[in-house]
Amino acid sequence: MNVLVINCGSSSLKYQVIDSDSEKALAKGLCERIGIDGRLVYQPNGGEKEITECAMPTHTEAVRMVLDALVNPKTGVFKSLDEIDAVGHRLVHGGERFASSTLINEEVIQAVEECSDLAPLHNPANLIGVRACQEVLKDVPMAGVFDTAFHQTMPMEAYLYGVPYEYYEKYKVRKYGFHGTSHSYVSKRAAEMLNKPCESLKTIVCHLGNGASVCAVKNGKSIDTSMGLSPLEGLVMGTRSGDIDPSAVEFLAKKEGLGLEEILNVLNKESGVYGLSGLSSDFRDLDRAAGEGDARAKAARDVFCYRAAKYIGSYVAAMNGVDVICFTAGVGENDGKVREKICSYLGYLGIELDKEANKARGEEVTLSTPDSRVAVLLVPTNEELAICRETVALIKK
Ligand code: AMP
């Protein structure tokens, strides 16, 4: 089956076409600046990347451009659009309603709309992508794969906040967690790499990218994760603060003369390692600057690593042990110094990192020595492939 995987944001749309038999990406790219001016990036597997500036007033035009590129006689990968068998959409927030992926119909769209309160930046944008594909691809079956679904197995003691229970009853205020598709994919791959059943392992996945979260996976199920009601909770991230004392919101609002929305904007977009360093959210820039003696760039990386190590420790407690710790996403897959620093806090677990193996980037590798009591793995995430697999499974049902 050929599956078009779509990850739609408010002004961008990432796509990949995957042949589910070979699990190879046939083409990938993105549409940027939708509704502004418009740019299409298209790259067939093994071919040159093409960048075309073209007007994209709405997401519907963006989807049309992608499909035109896929059937372009010179660089396309299909002769006709009939070769697209299904579309898999990344959907961010499924609330408590969706504990697994689902085929998309009107009822599902409405239910996702109802979860928009919980993800006002993401769900409406995701649904625009769904509508645009429906308009252009008519009867092609579509599936929705939720970032939150994998974490619906969390027990009550992990997902309830210590606030009046009626807020949970009335508004469903609770921890949901995100990056579920990645945590699920990586924890399963880790079990395969170790040649052990997922159901017998205590796994901690560190998804460290621009957005970052840690997840405790016990016997194949998420039992806790660092992001919460929204993706702001938990680790210090590229530009997000992660955990802070909620009282700081009022304190800062008063001191800076800012409103609630403005403070939340600061916590989402101007904080994290970017805010701490005053320099960049990119770990490569911070490493370079730290190497040149920039104390704040070093501090930003140190704060990031310390927070990650603390979460790992708390999940060892939650699972009463750990068999394997995985690093994934942009930072986790590429920044050996961050991995080494985080692991330097974990000597009490009997973890020994193989310094030579830890030079690896972006490939599946065991990073721990054979004597290490806990396995440490580098497992590149592949959310698109995971969405493709879910989509095919739903359609074959
Ligand atoms: P993601 O959100 O998973 O795409 O991760 C993006 C982040 O990964 C970037 O902002 C960088 O901080 C980080 N990153 C990407 N490549 C590298 C690299 N070669 N070394 C260190 N960090 C990297």
CSV table of C-alpha atoms and ligand atoms in Angstrom, one decimal:
chain,number,residue,atom,x,y,z
A,1,MET,CA,0.0,0.0,0.0
A,2,ASN,CA,1.1,3.6,-0.7
A,3,VAL,CA,0.4,5.8,2.3
A,4,LEU,CA,0.5,9.6,2.2
A,5,VAL,CA,1.5,10.7,5.8
A,6,ILE,CA,0.5,14.3,6.6
A,7,ASN,CA,1.5,16.4,9.6
A,8,CYS,CA,-0.4,19.6,9.2
A,9,GLY,CA,0.3,22.8,11.2
A,10,SER,CA,-1.3,26.2,10.9
A,11,SER,CA,1.0,27.5,8.1
A,12,SER,CA,3.0,24.4,7.2
A,13,LEU,CA,2.3,20.8,6.0
A,14,LYS,CA,4.9,18.1,6.2
A,15,TYR,CA,4.3,15.0,4.1
A,16,GLN,CA,5.9,11.7,3.2
A,17,VAL,CA,4.7,8.9,0.9
A,18,ILE,CA,5.6,5.5,2.2
A,19,ASP,CA,5.3,2.1,0.5
A,20,SER,CA,4.1,0.0,3.4
A,21,ASP,CA,5.4,-3.3,2.0
A,22,SER,CA,9.1,-2.1,1.8
A,23,GLU,CA,8.5,0.5,4.5
A,24,LYS,CA,10.6,2.9,2.4
A,25,ALA,CA,9.8,6.5,1.9
A,26,LEU,CA,9.1,7.1,-1.8
A,27,ALA,CA,9.1,10.9,-1.5
A,28,LYS,CA,8.9,13.6,1.2
A,29,GLY,CA,8.9,17.3,1.8
A,30,LEU,CA,6.9,20.1,3.1
A,31,CYS,CA,4.8,23.1,2.2
A,32,GLU,CA,5.7,26.3,4.1
A,33,ARG,CA,4.3,29.7,4.5
A,34,ILE,CA,0.8,28.6,3.6
A,35,GLY,CA,-1.5,31.6,3.5
A,36,ILE,CA,1.5,33.9,3.3
A,37,ASP,CA,3.2,33.4,0.0
A,38,GLY,CA,4.0,29.7,-0.3
A,39,ARG,CA,6.9,27.3,-0.8
A,40,LEU,CA,6.9,23.7,-1.8
A,41,VAL,CA,9.8,21.4,-0.9
A,42,TYR,CA,9.8,18.1,-2.7
A,43,GLN,CA,12.3,15.3,-2.7
A,44,PRO,CA,11.8,11.9,-4.3
A,45,ASN,CA,13.8,9.0,-2.7
A,46,GLY,CA,17.3,9.2,-4.1
A,47,GLY,CA,16.6,12.3,-6.1
A,48,GLU,CA,17.4,16.0,-5.8
A,49,LYS,CA,15.5,18.3,-3.4
A,50,GLU,CA,13.4,20.7,-5.4
A,51,ILE,CA,12.2,24.0,-3.9
A,52,THR,CA,9.4,25.8,-5.7
A,53,GLU,CA,8.0,29.2,-4.7
A,54,CYS,CA,4.3,29.1,-5.5
A,55,ALA,CA,1.1,30.7,-4.2
A,56,MET,CA,-0.7,28.7,-1.5
A,57,PRO,CA,-3.5,30.7,-0.2
A,58,THR,CA,-5.0,27.8,1.7
A,59,HIS,CA,-4.1,24.2,2.7
A,60,THR,CA,-6.2,22.8,-0.1
A,61,GLU,CA,-3.8,24.4,-2.7
A,62,ALA,CA,-0.9,23.1,-0.6
A,63,VAL,CA,-2.3,19.5,-0.8
A,64,ARG,CA,-2.9,20.0,-4.6
A,65,MET,CA,0.8,21.1,-5.0
A,66,VAL,CA,2.0,18.1,-3.2
A,67,LEU,CA,-0.1,15.7,-5.3
A,68,ASP,CA,1.0,17.5,-8.5
A,69,ALA,CA,4.6,17.0,-7.5
A,70,LEU,CA,3.9,13.3,-6.7
A,71,VAL,CA,2.6,12.7,-10.3
A,72,ASN,CA,5.0,15.0,-12.1
A,73,PRO,CA,6.0,13.1,-15.2
A,74,LYS,CA,9.7,13.9,-14.7
A,75,THR,CA,10.3,13.7,-10.9
A,76,GLY,CA,7.1,12.3,-9.6
A,77,VAL,CA,6.8,8.8,-8.0
A,78,PHE,CA,3.3,7.9,-9.3
A,79,LYS,CA,1.7,7.8,-12.7
A,80,SER,CA,-1.7,8.6,-11.3
A,81,LEU,CA,-3.1,9.7,-7.9
A,82,ASP,CA,-5.1,6.4,-7.9
A,83,GLU,CA,-1.8,4.9,-6.6
A,84,ILE,CA,-2.3,6.6,-3.3
A,85,ASP,CA,-4.2,4.0,-1.2
A,86,ALA,CA,-4.6,5.8,2.1
A,87,VAL,CA,-3.7,8.9,4.0
A,88,GLY,CA,-2.5,8.9,7.6
A,89,HIS,CA,-2.8,12.1,9.6
A,90,ARG,CA,-0.9,13.1,12.6
A,91,LEU,CA,-3.5,14.4,15.1
A,92,VAL,CA,-2.1,16.0,18.3
A,93,HIS,CA,-4.8,15.8,21.0
A,94,GLY,CA,-7.3,13.0,21.3
A,95,GLY,CA,-8.3,13.8,24.9
A,96,GLU,CA,-9.6,10.8,26.8
A,97,ARG,CA,-11.8,9.9,23.8
A,98,PHE,CA,-9.0,8.3,21.7
A,99,ALA,CA,-6.9,5.7,23.3
A,100,SER,CA,-5.8,4.4,19.8
A,101,SER,CA,-5.6,5.5,16.2
A,102,THR,CA,-8.9,5.6,14.3
A,103,LEU,CA,-10.3,5.8,10.7
A,104,ILE,CA,-11.5,9.3,10.1
A,105,ASN,CA,-15.2,10.0,9.5
A,106,GLU,CA,-17.4,13.0,10.3
A,107,GLU,CA,-18.0,11.8,13.9
A,108,VAL,CA,-14.3,11.5,14.5
A,109,ILE,CA,-13.7,15.0,13.1
A,110,GLN,CA,-16.3,16.4,15.4
A,111,ALA,CA,-14.8,14.6,18.4
A,112,VAL,CA,-11.3,16.0,17.5
A,113,GLU,CA,-12.9,19.4,17.2
A,114,GLU,CA,-14.3,19.0,20.7
A,115,CYS,CA,-10.7,18.3,22.0
A,116,SER,CA,-9.5,21.6,20.4
A,117,ASP,CA,-10.0,23.4,23.7
A,118,LEU,CA,-7.1,21.3,25.0
A,119,ALA,CA,-4.8,22.0,22.0
A,120,PRO,CA,-6.0,25.2,20.4
A,121,LEU,CA,-2.8,25.7,18.4
A,122,HIS,CA,-2.7,22.1,17.0
A,123,ASN,CA,-6.0,20.4,16.6
A,124,PRO,CA,-7.7,23.0,14.4
A,125,ALA,CA,-4.6,23.1,12.1
A,126,ASN,CA,-4.5,19.2,12.0
A,127,LEU,CA,-8.2,19.2,10.9
A,128,ILE,CA,-7.6,21.8,8.2
A,129,GLY,CA,-5.2,19.2,6.7
A,130,VAL,CA,-7.8,16.5,7.0
A,131,ARG,CA,-10.4,18.7,5.3
A,132,ALA,CA,-8.0,19.7,2.5
A,133,CYS,CA,-7.1,16.0,1.8
A,134,GLN,CA,-10.8,15.1,1.8
A,135,GLU,CA,-11.5,17.8,-0.7
A,136,VAL,CA,-8.8,16.7,-3.1
A,137,LEU,CA,-8.5,13.0,-2.6
A,138,LYS,CA,-12.3,12.4,-2.2
A,139,ASP,CA,-12.8,8.7,-1.4
A,140,VAL,CA,-9.3,7.7,-0.3
A,141,PRO,CA,-9.5,6.2,3.3
A,142,MET,CA,-7.9,8.3,6.0
A,143,ALA,CA,-6.7,7.5,9.5
A,144,GLY,CA,-5.9,9.8,12.4
A,145,VAL,CA,-2.9,8.9,14.7
A,146,PHE,CA,-2.9,10.8,18.0
A,147,ASP,CA,0.1,12.1,19.9
A,148,THR,CA,-1.8,11.5,23.1
A,149,ALA,CA,-3.2,8.0,22.5
A,150,PHE,CA,-0.2,5.9,23.6
A,151,HIS,CA,-0.4,7.6,27.1
A,152,GLN,CA,-4.0,6.8,27.7
A,153,THR,CA,-2.8,3.7,29.6
A,154,MET,CA,-1.3,5.9,32.4
A,155,PRO,CA,-2.8,5.1,35.8
A,156,MET,CA,-4.9,7.6,37.6
A,157,GLU,CA,-2.1,8.4,40.1
A,158,ALA,CA,0.1,9.5,37.2
A,159,TYR,CA,-2.4,11.6,35.3
A,160,LEU,CA,-4.3,13.4,38.0
A,161,TYR,CA,-3.0,16.8,39.1
A,162,GLY,CA,-3.3,17.8,42.8
A,163,VAL,CA,-6.1,20.3,42.1
A,164,PRO,CA,-9.8,20.2,43.0
A,165,TYR,CA,-11.2,16.9,41.5
A,166,GLU,CA,-14.1,18.8,39.9
A,167,TYR,CA,-11.7,20.4,37.5
A,168,TYR,CA,-11.0,17.0,36.2
A,169,GLU,CA,-14.7,16.1,36.1
A,170,LYS,CA,-15.8,19.3,34.5
A,171,TYR,CA,-13.0,20.2,32.2
A,172,LYS,CA,-10.9,17.0,32.0
A,173,VAL,CA,-7.8,18.9,33.4
A,174,ARG,CA,-5.2,16.1,33.7
A,175,LYS,CA,-1.9,15.0,32.3
A,176,TYR,CA,-2.3,13.7,28.7
A,177,GLY,CA,1.3,13.5,27.4
A,178,PHE,CA,2.5,13.9,23.8
A,179,HIS,CA,5.1,12.4,21.4
A,180,GLY,CA,3.1,9.2,22.0
A,181,THR,CA,3.7,7.9,18.4
A,182,SER,CA,7.5,8.3,18.9
A,183,HIS,CA,7.6,6.8,22.4
A,184,SER,CA,5.6,3.8,21.2
A,185,TYR,CA,7.7,3.3,18.1
A,186,VAL,CA,11.1,3.7,19.9
A,187,SER,CA,10.1,1.5,22.9
A,188,LYS,CA,9.1,-1.3,20.4
A,189,ARG,CA,12.3,-0.9,18.4
A,190,ALA,CA,14.3,-1.1,21.6
A,191,ALA,CA,12.7,-4.4,22.5
A,192,GLU,CA,13.5,-5.7,19.0
A,193,MET,CA,17.1,-4.5,19.3
A,194,LEU,CA,17.4,-6.3,22.6
A,195,ASN,CA,15.6,-9.4,21.2
A,196,LYS,CA,13.2,-9.4,24.1
A,197,PRO,CA,9.4,-9.1,24.2
A,198,CYS,CA,8.3,-5.5,24.8
A,199,GLU,CA,5.9,-6.9,27.4
A,200,SER,CA,8.8,-8.0,29.7
A,201,LEU,CA,10.7,-4.7,29.7
A,202,LYS,CA,10.9,-1.5,31.8
A,203,THR,CA,11.9,1.1,29.3
A,204,ILE,CA,12.5,4.9,29.6
A,205,VAL,CA,12.4,6.8,26.3
A,206,CYS,CA,14.0,10.2,26.1
A,207,HIS,CA,12.6,12.0,23.1
A,208,LEU,CA,14.9,15.0,23.0
A,209,GLY,CA,14.2,17.4,20.1
A,210,ASN,CA,13.1,20.9,20.0
A,211,GLY,CA,10.1,19.7,21.9
A,212,ALA,CA,11.3,17.1,24.5
A,213,SER,CA,9.6,14.6,26.7
A,214,VAL,CA,10.5,11.4,28.7
A,215,CYS,CA,8.2,8.4,29.0
A,216,ALA,CA,8.1,5.4,31.3
A,217,VAL,CA,7.0,2.4,29.3
A,218,LYS,CA,6.3,-0.7,31.5
A,219,ASN,CA,5.5,-4.0,29.8
A,220,GLY,CA,4.8,-2.1,26.5
A,221,LYS,CA,2.5,0.5,28.1
A,222,SER,CA,3.0,4.1,28.9
A,223,ILE,CA,2.7,4.5,32.6
A,224,ASP,CA,3.9,8.1,32.9
A,225,THR,CA,5.3,10.9,30.8
A,226,SER,CA,6.7,14.3,31.4
A,227,MET,CA,4.4,16.5,29.2
A,228,GLY,CA,1.0,17.2,30.7
A,229,LEU,CA,-2.3,18.9,29.8
A,230,SER,CA,-0.2,20.6,27.1
A,231,PRO,CA,3.3,20.1,25.7
A,232,LEU,CA,4.6,22.9,28.1
A,233,GLU,CA,5.1,20.6,31.1
A,234,GLY,CA,8.2,18.6,31.9
A,235,LEU,CA,11.7,19.0,30.5
A,236,VAL,CA,13.4,22.2,29.7
A,237,MET,CA,13.1,22.4,25.9
A,238,GLY,CA,14.3,24.4,22.9
A,239,THR,CA,12.1,27.4,23.7
A,240,ARG,CA,9.6,26.0,26.3
A,241,SER,CA,10.2,26.3,30.0
A,242,GLY,CA,9.0,22.9,31.1
A,243,ASP,CA,8.1,22.7,34.8
A,244,ILE,CA,8.0,25.9,36.8
A,245,ASP,CA,6.3,27.0,40.0
A,246,PRO,CA,2.8,28.2,38.8
A,247,SER,CA,3.2,31.1,41.2
A,248,ALA,CA,5.9,32.5,38.9
A,249,VAL,CA,3.3,33.2,36.3
A,250,GLU,CA,1.5,35.8,38.6
A,251,PHE,CA,4.8,37.1,39.9
A,252,LEU,CA,6.2,37.7,36.4
A,253,ALA,CA,2.9,39.1,35.1
A,254,LYS,CA,3.0,41.8,37.8
A,255,LYS,CA,6.7,42.6,37.5
A,256,GLU,CA,6.7,42.7,33.7
A,257,GLY,CA,3.3,44.2,33.4
A,258,LEU,CA,2.2,41.4,31.1
A,259,GLY,CA,-1.1,39.5,30.7
A,260,LEU,CA,-1.6,35.8,31.1
A,261,GLU,CA,-1.4,35.1,27.4
A,262,GLU,CA,1.8,37.1,27.0
A,263,ILE,CA,3.4,35.2,29.9
A,264,LEU,CA,2.4,31.9,28.4
A,265,ASN,CA,3.8,33.0,25.1
A,266,VAL,CA,7.1,33.7,26.9
A,267,LEU,CA,7.0,30.3,28.5
A,268,ASN,CA,6.3,28.6,25.2
A,269,LYS,CA,8.4,30.5,22.8
A,270,GLU,CA,11.1,32.5,24.6
A,271,SER,CA,12.2,30.2,27.4
A,272,GLY,CA,14.0,26.8,27.5
A,273,VAL,CA,17.6,26.7,26.4
A,274,TYR,CA,16.9,29.6,24.1
A,275,GLY,CA,15.8,31.8,27.0
A,276,LEU,CA,18.5,30.6,29.3
A,277,SER,CA,21.3,31.1,26.8
A,278,GLY,CA,19.9,34.3,25.2
A,279,LEU,CA,21.4,32.8,22.0
A,280,SER,CA,19.7,29.9,20.3
A,281,SER,CA,17.4,26.9,20.8
A,282,ASP,CA,19.7,24.8,18.6
A,283,PHE,CA,22.0,22.6,20.6
A,284,ARG,CA,24.7,22.8,17.9
A,285,ASP,CA,24.9,26.6,18.4
A,286,LEU,CA,25.0,26.2,22.2
A,287,ASP,CA,27.8,23.6,22.0
A,288,ARG,CA,29.8,25.9,19.8
A,289,ALA,CA,29.3,28.9,22.1
A,290,ALA,CA,30.0,26.9,25.2
A,291,GLY,CA,33.2,25.7,23.7
A,292,GLU,CA,34.2,29.4,23.1
A,293,GLY,CA,33.6,30.1,26.8
A,294,ASP,CA,30.0,31.3,26.8
A,295,ALA,CA,28.9,30.5,30.4
A,296,ARG,CA,25.1,30.9,29.7
A,297,ALA,CA,25.2,28.6,26.7
A,298,LYS,CA,26.9,26.0,29.0
A,299,ALA,CA,24.4,26.6,31.7
A,300,ALA,CA,21.5,26.1,29.3
A,301,ARG,CA,22.8,22.7,28.3
A,302,ASP,CA,23.5,21.8,31.9
A,303,VAL,CA,20.0,22.7,33.0
A,304,PHE,CA,18.6,20.7,30.2
A,305,CYS,CA,20.6,17.6,31.1
A,306,TYR,CA,20.0,17.8,34.8
A,307,ARG,CA,16.2,18.0,34.3
A,308,ALA,CA,16.2,15.0,32.0
A,309,ALA,CA,18.3,13.0,34.5
A,310,LYS,CA,15.8,13.9,37.3
A,311,TYR,CA,12.9,12.7,35.2
A,312,ILE,CA,14.7,9.5,34.4
A,313,GLY,CA,15.3,8.9,38.1
A,314,SER,CA,11.6,9.5,38.9
A,315,TYR,CA,10.5,7.0,36.3
A,316,VAL,CA,13.0,4.4,37.7
A,317,ALA,CA,11.1,4.9,40.9
A,318,ALA,CA,7.7,4.7,39.2
A,319,MET,CA,8.6,1.4,37.5
A,320,ASN,CA,10.7,0.1,40.5
A,321,GLY,CA,13.6,-0.4,38.1
A,322,VAL,CA,14.6,0.0,34.5
A,323,ASP,CA,16.0,-2.3,31.9
A,324,VAL,CA,16.7,0.1,29.0
A,325,ILE,CA,17.0,3.8,28.4
A,326,CYS,CA,16.6,5.1,24.8
A,327,PHE,CA,17.7,8.4,23.3
A,328,THR,CA,15.8,9.7,20.3
A,329,ALA,CA,14.9,12.8,18.2
A,330,GLY,CA,17.2,15.7,17.0
A,331,VAL,CA,19.2,16.2,20.2
A,332,GLY,CA,19.0,12.6,21.5
A,333,GLU,CA,20.1,11.1,18.1
A,334,ASN,CA,22.9,13.6,17.4
A,335,ASP,CA,24.3,15.1,20.5
A,336,GLY,CA,26.7,12.6,22.2
A,337,LYS,CA,27.7,15.2,24.8
A,338,VAL,CA,24.1,15.6,26.0
A,339,ARG,CA,23.7,11.8,26.2
A,340,GLU,CA,27.0,11.5,28.1
A,341,LYS,CA,26.1,14.3,30.5
A,342,ILE,CA,22.6,12.8,31.3
A,343,CYS,CA,24.1,9.3,31.8
A,344,SER,CA,26.8,10.8,34.1
A,345,TYR,CA,23.9,11.3,36.7
A,346,LEU,CA,22.9,7.6,36.4
A,347,GLY,CA,25.9,5.8,37.8
A,348,TYR,CA,23.8,4.6,40.7
A,349,LEU,CA,21.9,2.4,38.1
A,350,GLY,CA,25.1,0.7,37.1
A,351,ILE,CA,25.1,2.4,33.7
A,352,GLU,CA,28.3,2.4,31.8
A,353,LEU,CA,28.5,4.3,28.5
A,354,ASP,CA,30.8,3.1,25.8
A,355,LYS,CA,32.5,6.3,24.8
A,356,GLU,CA,33.3,5.1,21.3
A,357,ALA,CA,29.8,3.9,20.6
A,358,ASN,CA,28.4,7.2,21.9
A,359,LYS,CA,30.1,9.0,19.0
A,360,ALA,CA,27.2,7.6,16.8
A,361,ARG,CA,24.6,9.8,15.3
A,362,GLY,CA,21.2,9.0,13.8
A,363,GLU,CA,21.6,5.2,13.7
A,364,GLU,CA,20.5,2.3,15.8
A,365,VAL,CA,23.3,1.6,18.2
A,366,THR,CA,23.9,0.2,21.7
A,367,LEU,CA,25.6,3.0,23.6
A,368,SER,CA,26.3,1.1,26.8
A,369,THR,CA,29.1,-1.4,27.5
A,370,PRO,CA,28.3,-5.1,27.8
A,371,ASP,CA,28.9,-4.8,31.6
A,372,SER,CA,26.3,-2.0,32.0
A,373,ARG,CA,23.5,-3.1,34.3
A,374,VAL,CA,21.0,-1.1,32.2
A,375,ALA,CA,21.1,-1.0,28.4
A,376,VAL,CA,21.4,2.4,26.8
A,377,LEU,CA,20.3,2.6,23.2
A,378,LEU,CA,20.2,5.2,20.4
A,379,VAL,CA,17.0,4.5,18.5
A,380,PRO,CA,16.2,7.0,15.7
A,381,THR,CA,12.5,7.8,15.8
A,382,ASN,CA,10.3,7.5,12.7
A,383,GLU,CA,6.9,8.9,13.5
A,384,GLU,CA,5.9,8.9,9.8
A,385,LEU,CA,6.6,5.1,9.5
A,386,ALA,CA,4.6,4.6,12.7
A,387,ILE,CA,1.7,6.5,11.3
A,388,CYS,CA,1.9,4.6,8.1
A,389,ARG,CA,1.8,1.3,10.0
A,390,GLU,CA,-1.2,2.3,12.1
A,391,THR,CA,-3.0,3.5,9.0
A,392,VAL,CA,-2.4,0.2,7.1
A,393,ALA,CA,-3.5,-1.8,10.2
A,394,LEU,CA,-6.7,0.1,10.5
A,395,ILE,CA,-7.6,-0.2,6.8
A,396,LYS,CA,-6.8,-4.0,6.7
A,397,LYS,CA,-9.1,-4.5,9.8
B,1,AMP,P1,13.7,17.7,16.3
B,1,AMP,O1,12.6,18.6,17.0
B,1,AMP,O2,13.6,16.3,16.8
B,1,AMP,O3,13.7,17.9,14.9
B,1,AMP,O4,15.1,18.3,16.8
B,1,AMP,C1,15.6,19.5,16.4
B,1,AMP,C2,16.8,19.9,17.3
B,1,AMP,O5,17.8,18.9,17.3
B,1,AMP,C3,17.5,21.1,16.8
B,1,AMP,O6,16.9,22.3,17.3
B,1,AMP,C4,18.9,20.9,17.4
B,1,AMP,O7,18.9,21.5,18.7
B,1,AMP,C5,19.0,19.4,17.5
B,1,AMP,N1,20.0,18.9,16.6
B,1,AMP,C6,19.8,18.6,15.3
B,1,AMP,N2,20.9,18.1,14.7
B,1,AMP,C7,21.9,18.2,15.7
B,1,AMP,C8,23.3,17.8,15.8
B,1,AMP,N3,23.9,17.4,14.7
B,1,AMP,N4,23.9,18.0,16.9
B,1,AMP,C9,23.3,18.5,18.0
B,1,AMP,N5,21.9,18.8,18.0
B,1,AMP,C10,21.3,18.7,16.9
